[in-house]
PDB file of C-alpha atoms in Angstrom:
ATOM      1  CA  MET A   5      60.269 -68.104 -58.578  1.00 51.00           C
ATOM      2  CA  THR A   6      61.864 -66.088 -61.343  1.00 64.00           C
ATOM      3  CA  ASP A   7      59.972 -64.696 -64.323  1.00 55.00           C
ATOM      4  CA  SER A   8      61.578 -67.280 -66.617  1.00 56.00           C
ATOM      5  CA  GLN A   9      60.513 -70.097 -64.287  1.00 47.00           C
ATOM      6  CA  VAL A  10      56.941 -68.760 -64.188  1.00 42.00           C
ATOM      7  CA  GLN A  11      56.865 -68.598 -67.977  1.00 49.00           C
ATOM      8  CA  SER A  12      58.186 -72.159 -68.199  1.00 54.00           C
ATOM      9  CA  VAL A  13      55.517 -73.506 -65.830  1.00 47.00           C
ATOM     10  CA  THR A  14      52.803 -71.554 -67.639  1.00 57.00           C
ATOM     11  CA  GLY A  15      53.960 -72.953 -70.960  1.00 57.00           C
ATOM     12  CA  ASP A  16      53.988 -76.505 -69.600  1.00 62.00           C
ATOM     13  CA  LEU A  17      50.458 -76.132 -68.232  1.00 62.00           C
ATOM     14  CA  ALA A  18      49.220 -74.806 -71.582  1.00 73.00           C
ATOM     15  CA  LEU A  19      50.884 -77.688 -73.430  1.00 75.00           C
ATOM     16  CA  TRP A  20      49.378 -80.371 -71.201  1.00 71.00           C
ATOM     17  CA  SER A  21      45.980 -78.678 -71.320  1.00 72.00           C
ATOM     18  CA  ALA A  22      46.072 -78.781 -75.130  1.00 75.00           C
ATOM     19  CA  LEU A  23      47.103 -82.444 -75.162  1.00 73.00           C
ATOM     20  CA  ARG A  24      44.369 -83.468 -72.700  1.00 69.00           C
ATOM     21  CA  ARG A  25      41.731 -82.247 -75.151  1.00 73.00           C
ATOM     22  CA  HIS A  26      42.700 -85.099 -77.491  1.00 71.00           C
ATOM     23  CA  THR A  27      42.586 -88.022 -75.050  1.00 72.00           C
ATOM     24  CA  GLN A  28      40.667 -89.354 -72.076  1.00 67.00           C
ATOM     25  CA  ALA A  29      43.919 -90.597 -70.560  1.00 71.00           C
ATOM     26  CA  ARG A  30      44.970 -88.823 -67.387  1.00 67.00           C
ATOM     27  CA  ILE A  31      48.131 -87.052 -68.487  1.00 70.00           C
ATOM     28  CA  GLY A  32      49.965 -84.012 -67.166  1.00 70.00           C
ATOM     29  CA  LEU A  33      47.879 -83.737 -64.014  1.00 71.00           C
ATOM     30  CA  GLY A  34      50.592 -82.009 -62.061  1.00 71.00           C
ATOM     31  CA  ARG A  35      51.092 -82.383 -58.335  1.00 72.00           C
ATOM     32  CA  SER A  36      50.307 -80.752 -55.053  1.00 75.00           C
ATOM     33  CA  GLY A  37      53.118 -81.521 -52.684  1.00 76.00           C
ATOM     34  CA  SER A  38      53.701 -85.253 -53.018  1.00 76.00           C
ATOM     35  CA  GLY A  39      50.184 -86.033 -54.318  1.00 79.00           C
ATOM     36  CA  LEU A  40      47.730 -85.135 -57.045  1.00 75.00           C
ATOM     37  CA  PRO A  41      45.959 -81.776 -57.051  1.00 75.00           C
ATOM     38  CA  THR A  42      42.660 -82.013 -55.210  1.00 73.00           C
ATOM     39  CA  ARG A  43      40.544 -81.574 -58.351  1.00 73.00           C
ATOM     40  CA  HIS A  44      42.186 -84.464 -60.160  1.00 67.00           C
ATOM     41  CA  ARG A  45      42.089 -86.674 -57.097  1.00 70.00           C
ATOM     42  CA  LEU A  46      38.337 -86.119 -56.772  1.00 70.00           C
ATOM     43  CA  GLU A  47      37.878 -86.843 -60.491  1.00 68.00           C
ATOM     44  CA  LEU A  48      39.766 -90.121 -60.042  1.00 63.00           C
ATOM     45  CA  GLN A  49      37.595 -91.114 -57.083  1.00 64.00           C
ATOM     46  CA  SER A  50      34.461 -90.267 -59.063  1.00 66.00           C
ATOM     47  CA  ALA A  51      35.614 -92.414 -62.002  1.00 59.00           C
ATOM     48  CA  HIS A  52      36.333 -95.317 -59.648  1.00 62.00           C
ATOM     49  CA  ALA A  53      32.841 -95.016 -58.143  1.00 63.00           C
ATOM     50  CA  ALA A  54      31.276 -94.968 -61.624  1.00 65.00           C
ATOM     51  CA  ALA A  55      33.165 -98.131 -62.562  1.00 61.00           C
ATOM     52  CA  ARG A  56      31.981 -99.922 -59.417  1.00 66.00           C
ATOM     53  CA  ASP A  57      28.398 -98.809 -60.030  1.00 64.00           C
ATOM     54  CA  ALA A  58      28.553-100.095 -63.608  1.00 63.00           C
ATOM     55  CA  VAL A  59      29.571-103.557 -62.400  1.00 70.00           C
ATOM     56  CA  HIS A  60      27.034-103.829 -59.611  1.00 61.00           C
ATOM     57  CA  SER A  61      23.983-101.983 -60.996  1.00 81.00           C
ATOM     58  CA  PRO A  62      21.174-104.445 -61.811  1.00 87.00           C
ATOM     59  CA  PHE A  63      20.261-105.281 -65.398  1.00 92.00           C
ATOM     60  CA  ASP A  64      16.844-103.998 -66.538  1.00 95.00           C
ATOM     61  CA  PRO A  65      15.750-106.198 -69.470  1.00 95.00           C
ATOM     62  CA  GLU A  66      12.331-104.544 -69.670  1.00 96.00           C
ATOM     63  CA  ALA A  67      13.952-101.180 -70.326  1.00 96.00           C
ATOM     64  CA  VAL A  68      16.069-102.689 -73.108  1.00 97.00           C
ATOM     65  CA  ALA A  69      13.080-104.489 -74.650  1.00 97.00           C
ATOM     66  CA  ALA A  70      11.169-101.181 -74.712  1.00 97.00           C
ATOM     67  CA  GLN A  71      13.912 -99.798 -76.973  1.00 97.00           C
ATOM     68  CA  LEU A  72      13.266-102.578 -79.517  1.00 97.00           C
ATOM     69  CA  PRO A  73       9.730-101.846 -80.742  1.00 96.00           C
ATOM     70  CA  GLY A  74       8.358-104.487 -83.069  1.00 94.00           C
ATOM     71  CA  MET A  75      11.109-106.958 -82.252  1.00 96.00           C
ATOM     72  CA  PRO A  76      10.238-110.025 -80.136  1.00 97.00           C
ATOM     73  CA  THR A  77      12.440-110.617 -77.107  1.00 97.00           C
ATOM     74  CA  VAL A  78      12.943-113.415 -74.604  1.00 97.00           C
ATOM     75  CA  ARG A  79      14.641-113.317 -71.206  1.00 97.00           C
ATOM     76  CA  VAL A  80      17.137-115.861 -69.925  1.00 97.00           C
ATOM     77  CA  ARG A  81      19.604-116.226 -67.070  1.00 96.00           C
ATOM     78  CA  SER A  82      22.932-117.920 -66.808  1.00 96.00           C
ATOM     79  CA  ALA A  83      23.687-120.618 -64.259  1.00 96.00           C
ATOM     80  CA  ALA A  84      24.998-117.916 -61.875  1.00 95.00           C
ATOM     81  CA  PRO A  85      22.156-117.337 -59.379  1.00 94.00           C
ATOM     82  CA  ASP A  86      23.225-113.842 -58.255  1.00 94.00           C
ATOM     83  CA  ARG A  87      25.716-111.066 -58.942  1.00 92.00           C
ATOM     84  CA  LEU A  88      28.275-112.119 -56.341  1.00 93.00           C
ATOM     85  CA  THR A  89      28.373-115.663 -57.688  1.00 95.00           C
ATOM     86  CA  TYR A  90      28.616-114.286 -61.218  1.00 92.00           C
ATOM     87  CA  LEU A  91      31.697-112.255 -60.326  1.00 92.00           C
ATOM     88  CA  GLN A  92      33.329-115.112 -58.425  1.00 94.00           C
ATOM     89  CA  ARG A  93      32.441-117.928 -60.845  1.00 95.00           C
ATOM     90  CA  PRO A  94      32.932-116.827 -64.486  1.00 94.00           C
ATOM     91  CA  ASP A  95      32.291-120.419 -65.610  1.00 96.00           C
ATOM     92  CA  LEU A  96      28.667-120.252 -64.435  1.00 96.00           C
ATOM     93  CA  GLY A  97      28.102-117.098 -66.476  1.00 95.00           C
ATOM     94  CA  ARG A  98      28.956-119.090 -69.606  1.00 96.00           C
ATOM     95  CA  ARG A  99      26.237-121.706 -69.079  1.00 95.00           C
ATOM     96  CA  LEU A 100      22.522-121.281 -69.704  1.00 95.00           C
ATOM     97  CA  ASP A 101      20.047-121.865 -66.917  1.00 95.00           C
ATOM     98  CA  ALA A 102      18.397-125.236 -67.622  1.00 91.00           C
ATOM     99  CA  THR A 103      14.867-123.963 -66.990  1.00 93.00           C
ATOM    100  CA  ASP A 104      15.264-120.928 -69.231  1.00 94.00           C
ATOM    101  CA  ARG A 105      16.647-123.069 -72.040  1.00 92.00           C
ATOM    102  CA  ALA A 106      13.244-124.731 -72.432  1.00 90.00           C
ATOM    103  CA  HIS A 107      11.590-121.352 -73.153  1.00 89.00           C
ATOM    104  CA  LEU A 108      13.841-120.400 -76.053  1.00 95.00           C
ATOM    105  CA  PRO A 109      12.190-120.392 -79.517  1.00 93.00           C
ATOM    106  CA  VAL A 110      13.693-123.013 -81.828  1.00 95.00           C
ATOM    107  CA  GLY A 111      13.878-122.356 -85.566  1.00 95.00           C
ATOM    108  CA  GLU A 112      16.085-122.120 -88.629  1.00 94.00           C
ATOM    109  CA  TRP A 113      17.649-118.767 -87.841  1.00 97.00           C
ATOM    110  CA  ASP A 114      20.633-117.170 -89.542  1.00 97.00           C
ATOM    111  CA  VAL A 115      21.527-115.122 -86.472  1.00 98.00           C
ATOM    112  CA  VAL A 116      20.479-114.515 -82.902  1.00 98.00           C
ATOM    113  CA  PHE A 117      21.281-111.276 -81.088  1.00 98.00           C
ATOM    114  CA  VAL A 118      22.058-111.692 -77.396  1.00 98.00           C
ATOM    115  CA  ILE A 119      22.033-108.580 -75.231  1.00 98.00           C
ATOM    116  CA  ALA A 120      23.973-109.477 -72.091  1.00 97.00           C
ATOM    117  CA  ASP A 121      24.641-107.421 -68.979  1.00 95.00           C
ATOM    118  CA  GLY A 122      28.280-108.501 -68.658  1.00 93.00           C
ATOM    119  CA  LEU A 123      30.333-106.198 -66.462  1.00 90.00           C
ATOM    120  CA  SER A 124      28.480-102.973 -67.246  1.00 91.00           C
ATOM    121  CA  SER A 125      24.702-102.921 -67.302  1.00 92.00           C
ATOM    122  CA  ARG A 126      24.964 -99.179 -67.916  1.00 92.00           C
ATOM    123  CA  ALA A 127      26.627 -99.788 -71.276  1.00 94.00           C
ATOM    124  CA  VAL A 128      23.892-102.228 -72.260  1.00 96.00           C
ATOM    125  CA  HIS A 129      21.058 -99.929 -71.189  1.00 96.00           C
ATOM    126  CA  GLU A 130      22.507 -96.980 -73.106  1.00 95.00           C
ATOM    127  CA  HIS A 131      23.844 -98.559 -76.312  1.00 97.00           C
ATOM    128  CA  ALA A 132      22.836-102.169 -77.043  1.00 97.00           C
ATOM    129  CA  ALA A 133      19.338-101.704 -78.483  1.00 98.00           C
ATOM    130  CA  ALA A 134      20.501 -98.993 -80.883  1.00 98.00           C
ATOM    131  CA  VAL A 135      23.229-101.282 -82.259  1.00 98.00           C
ATOM    132  CA  VAL A 136      20.697-104.082 -82.807  1.00 98.00           C
ATOM    133  CA  ARG A 137      18.275-101.761 -84.617  1.00 98.00           C
ATOM    134  CA  GLU A 138      20.988-100.319 -86.861  1.00 97.00           C
ATOM    135  CA  THR A 139      22.386-103.769 -87.685  1.00 98.00           C
ATOM    136  CA  VAL A 140      19.058-105.425 -88.492  1.00 97.00           C
ATOM    137  CA  VAL A 141      18.175-102.908 -91.205  1.00 97.00           C
ATOM    138  CA  ARG A 142      21.514-103.642 -92.896  1.00 97.00           C
ATOM    139  CA  VAL A 143      20.948-107.416 -93.191  1.00 97.00           C
ATOM    140  CA  PRO A 144      17.458-107.756 -94.746  1.00 96.00           C
ATOM    141  CA  THR A 145      18.120-111.275 -96.084  1.00 96.00           C
ATOM    142  CA  PHE A 146      19.011-112.732 -92.689  1.00 97.00           C
ATOM    143  CA  ARG A 147      16.451-114.719 -90.715  1.00 97.00           C
ATOM    144  CA  ILE A 148      16.701-113.155 -87.273  1.00 97.00           C
ATOM    145  CA  ALA A 149      15.679-114.962 -84.094  1.00 97.00           C
ATOM    146  CA  PRO A 150      13.939-113.160 -81.239  1.00 97.00           C
ATOM    147  CA  VAL A 151      16.424-111.022 -79.323  1.00 98.00           C
ATOM    148  CA  VAL A 152      17.639-112.771 -76.175  1.00 98.00           C
ATOM    149  CA  LEU A 153      18.113-110.620 -73.065  1.00 98.00           C
ATOM    150  CA  ALA A 154      20.591-112.454 -70.847  1.00 97.00           C
ATOM    151  CA  GLU A 155      21.246-111.778 -67.174  1.00 96.00           C
ATOM    152  CA  GLN A 156      24.498-112.614 -65.323  1.00 95.00           C
ATOM    153  CA  ALA A 157      26.017-113.442 -68.692  1.00 96.00           C
ATOM    154  CA  ARG A 158      29.512-113.876 -70.106  1.00 96.00           C
ATOM    155  CA  VAL A 159      30.325-113.803 -73.828  1.00 96.00           C
ATOM    156  CA  ALA A 160      30.338-117.599 -74.174  1.00 96.00           C
ATOM    157  CA  LEU A 161      26.728-117.809 -72.987  1.00 97.00           C
ATOM    158  CA  GLY A 162      25.873-116.817 -76.552  1.00 97.00           C
ATOM    159  CA  ASP A 163      27.260-120.158 -77.773  1.00 97.00           C
ATOM    160  CA  ASP A 164      24.819-122.032 -75.572  1.00 96.00           C
ATOM    161  CA  ILE A 165      21.931-119.802 -76.661  1.00 97.00           C
ATOM    162  CA  ALA A 166      22.688-120.129 -80.381  1.00 97.00           C
ATOM    163  CA  ALA A 167      22.846-123.916 -80.100  1.00 96.00           C
ATOM    164  CA  ALA A 168      19.564-123.983 -78.199  1.00 96.00           C
ATOM    165  CA  VAL A 169      17.622-121.853 -80.705  1.00 97.00           C
ATOM    166  CA  GLY A 170      19.242-123.318 -83.821  1.00 96.00           C
ATOM    167  CA  ALA A 171      20.989-120.156 -85.063  1.00 97.00           C
ATOM    168  CA  ALA A 172      23.908-120.349 -87.494  1.00 97.00           C
ATOM    169  CA  MET A 173      25.647-117.420 -85.842  1.00 97.00           C
ATOM    170  CA  VAL A 174      25.353-115.311 -82.713  1.00 98.00           C
ATOM    171  CA  ILE A 175      26.106-111.688 -81.914  1.00 98.00           C
ATOM    172  CA  VAL A 176      26.599-110.995 -78.223  1.00 98.00           C
ATOM    173  CA  LEU A 177      26.304-107.345 -77.217  1.00 98.00           C
ATOM    174  CA  ILE A 178      27.776-107.120 -73.748  1.00 97.00           C
ATOM    175  CA  GLY A 179      28.895-104.547 -71.209  1.00 93.00           C
ATOM    176  CA  GLU A 180      32.681-104.432 -71.171  1.00 90.00           C
ATOM    177  CA  ARG A 181      34.828-104.292 -68.061  1.00 79.00           C
ATOM    178  CA  PRO A 182      34.684-100.633 -66.971  1.00 69.00           C
ATOM    179  CA  GLY A 183      37.902 -98.671 -66.733  1.00 66.00           C
ATOM    180  CA  MET A 184      38.820 -95.397 -65.075  1.00 60.00           C
ATOM    181  CA  SER A 185      37.970 -93.440 -68.210  1.00 67.00           C
ATOM    182  CA  ALA A 186      34.951 -95.403 -69.508  1.00 74.00           C
ATOM    183  CA  ALA A 187      32.223 -97.134 -67.527  1.00 77.00           C
ATOM    184  CA  ASP A 188      29.742 -97.438 -70.409  1.00 87.00           C
ATOM    185  CA  SER A 189      31.708 -99.276 -73.115  1.00 91.00           C
ATOM    186  CA  LEU A 190      29.796-101.895 -75.115  1.00 96.00           C
ATOM    187  CA  GLY A 191      31.411-104.846 -76.878  1.00 96.00           C
ATOM    188  CA  ALA A 192      30.029-106.924 -79.764  1.00 98.00           C
ATOM    189  CA  TYR A 193      31.153-110.511 -80.401  1.00 97.00           C
ATOM    190  CA  LEU A 194      30.254-112.364 -83.606  1.00 98.00           C
ATOM    191  CA  THR A 195      30.619-116.157 -83.748  1.00 97.00           C
ATOM    192  CA  TYR A 196      29.747-118.485 -86.629  1.00 97.00           C
ATOM    193  CA  GLN A 197      28.533-122.007 -85.783  1.00 96.00           C
ATOM    194  CA  PRO A 198      29.399-121.718 -82.079  1.00 95.00           C
ATOM    195  CA  ARG A 199      30.003-124.945 -80.169  1.00 93.00           C
ATOM    196  CA  PRO A 200      29.209-124.686 -76.453  1.00 92.00           C
ATOM    197  CA  GLY A 201      32.262-125.518 -74.402  1.00 89.00           C
ATOM    198  CA  ALA A 202      34.505-125.839 -77.473  1.00 92.00           C
ATOM    199  CA  THR A 203      34.427-122.413 -79.158  1.00 94.00           C
ATOM    200  CA  THR A 204      37.320-120.162 -78.111  1.00 93.00           C
ATOM    201  CA  ASP A 205      38.072-116.446 -78.382  1.00 91.00           C
ATOM    202  CA  ALA A 206      40.039-117.193 -81.561  1.00 95.00           C
ATOM    203  CA  ASP A 207      36.732-118.197 -83.184  1.00 95.00           C
ATOM    204  CA  ARG A 208      35.100-114.791 -82.606  1.00 96.00           C
ATOM    205  CA  ASN A 209      35.268-111.339 -84.136  1.00 96.00           C
ATOM    206  CA  CYS A 210      35.084-108.522 -81.623  1.00 95.00           C
ATOM    207  CA  LEU A 211      34.164-104.853 -81.831  1.00 96.00           C
ATOM    208  CA  SER A 212      34.893-102.906 -78.664  1.00 93.00           C
ATOM    209  CA  ASN A 213      34.370 -99.440 -77.223  1.00 94.00           C
ATOM    210  CA  ILE A 214      30.957 -98.854 -78.794  1.00 96.00           C
ATOM    211  CA  ARG A 215      29.849 -95.680 -77.008  1.00 94.00           C
ATOM    212  CA  PRO A 216      29.246 -92.547 -79.042  1.00 93.00           C
ATOM    213  CA  PRO A 217      30.380 -89.832 -79.162  1.00 90.00           C
ATOM    214  CA  LEU A 218      33.697 -90.815 -77.570  1.00 86.00           C
ATOM    215  CA  GLY A 219      33.877 -94.345 -78.991  1.00 92.00           C
ATOM    216  CA  LEU A 220      32.580 -96.251 -82.006  1.00 95.00           C
ATOM    217  CA  SER A 221      29.225 -94.962 -83.275  1.00 96.00           C
ATOM    218  CA  TYR A 222      26.106 -97.128 -83.603  1.00 97.00           C
ATOM    219  CA  GLU A 223      26.155 -96.739 -87.356  1.00 96.00           C
ATOM    220  CA  GLY A 224      29.848 -97.591 -87.536  1.00 96.00           C
ATOM    221  CA  ALA A 225      29.421-100.671 -85.365  1.00 96.00           C
ATOM    222  CA  ALA A 226      26.360-101.830 -87.308  1.00 97.00           C
ATOM    223  CA  GLY A 227      28.120-101.376 -90.631  1.00 96.00           C
ATOM    224  CA  LYS A 228      31.085-103.450 -89.468  1.00 96.00           C
ATOM    225  CA  LEU A 229      28.833-106.154 -88.016  1.00 97.00           C
ATOM    226  CA  ALA A 230      26.703-106.382 -91.149  1.00 96.00           C
ATOM    227  CA  GLY A 231      29.800-106.699 -93.312  1.00 95.00           C
ATOM    228  CA  LEU A 232      31.284-109.365 -91.065  1.00 96.00           C
ATOM    229  CA  MET A 233      27.997-111.285 -90.994  1.00 96.00           C
ATOM    230  CA  GLY A 234      27.861-111.391 -94.775  1.00 95.00           C
ATOM    231  CA  ARG A 235      31.459-112.543 -95.057  1.00 95.00           C
ATOM    232  CA  ALA A 236      30.987-115.112 -92.292  1.00 96.00           C
ATOM    233  CA  ARG A 237      28.092-116.650 -94.189  1.00 95.00           C
ATOM    234  CA  GLU A 238      30.194-116.799 -97.372  1.00 94.00           C
ATOM    235  CA  LEU A 239      33.308-118.242 -95.729  1.00 94.00           C
ATOM    236  CA  GLY A 240      31.640-120.348 -93.045  1.00 94.00           C
ATOM    237  CA  ALA A 241      33.983-118.923 -90.424  1.00 94.00           C
ATOM    238  CA  THR A 242      34.614-116.107 -87.966  1.00 96.00           C
ATOM    239  CA  GLY A 243      37.554-115.232 -85.729  1.00 94.00           C
ATOM    240  CA  VAL A 244      41.023-115.748 -87.169  1.00 93.00           C
ATOM    241  CA  GLY A 245      39.407-117.010 -90.376  1.00 87.00           C
ATOM    242  CA  LEU A 246      37.572-113.729 -90.991  1.00 90.00           C
ATOM    243  CA  LYS A 247      39.348-110.388 -91.231  1.00 83.00           C
ATOM    244  CA  ASP A 248      37.559-107.071 -90.849  1.00 76.00           C
ATOM    245  CA  GLU A 249      38.661-105.084 -93.901  1.00 71.00           C
ATOM    246  CA  SER A 250      36.069-102.326 -93.653  1.00 66.00           C
ATOM    247  CA  ASP A 251      38.726 -99.724 -92.770  1.00 62.00           C
ATOM    248  CA  VAL A 252      41.260-100.779 -95.414  1.00 45.00           C
ATOM    249  CA  LEU A 253      41.835 -97.944 -97.865  1.00 39.00           C
ATOM    250  CA  SER A 254      41.750 -98.724-101.568  1.00 37.00           C
ATOM    251  CA  ALA A 255      44.899 -97.988-103.575  1.00 34.00           C
TER     252      ALA A 255
END
């Protein structure tokens, strides 16, 4: 290899190294023969293992409840009896277990927070309680139901829970599907007047990638949720009828 070729390769490596500092995407990894360099291949295998662990690790509702001092909680399950069934039958994860429904507190609530394992219990364990705490202090006029800790749950399970407790709106904090660069991403779904079996994704507002420091911060997520909750109560709508304008710059 000539000196000019060595300088070109060195320059390329420096460029890709600088770019990689600004993204979690796997870019400019290079090659070793016809495959990836060993280091990057091992990193990829590690990320895949972390994603699988996030999906299959059991939900620990007691650990989440311990992060919510002074806030009452109640545990529920979906109609999916175990993790394998949950993964194979998404429809069962959207329906509340009939026995658990009877234990839910009924009242005239403005909102109920549902912390659901979803597809990453790790995300829920690490981030969900902090988002609830930060959001609650921003909505002092809202009547808040006991926090529901839901196992084997999909987003739509929140519709069933809100209807059962009598809440006007529901916020579901749920572990998002893990990817190869993030296994701990938390999503938040706000729905006004949810109707079990009839509410669609178009009726919800979603915040995704809540996972500081690489994603949305707890304070940022709570501020957006509090703003959306206030507007939802004014308009009587969420989803396509409610636009998040918190990042719009004033002229």
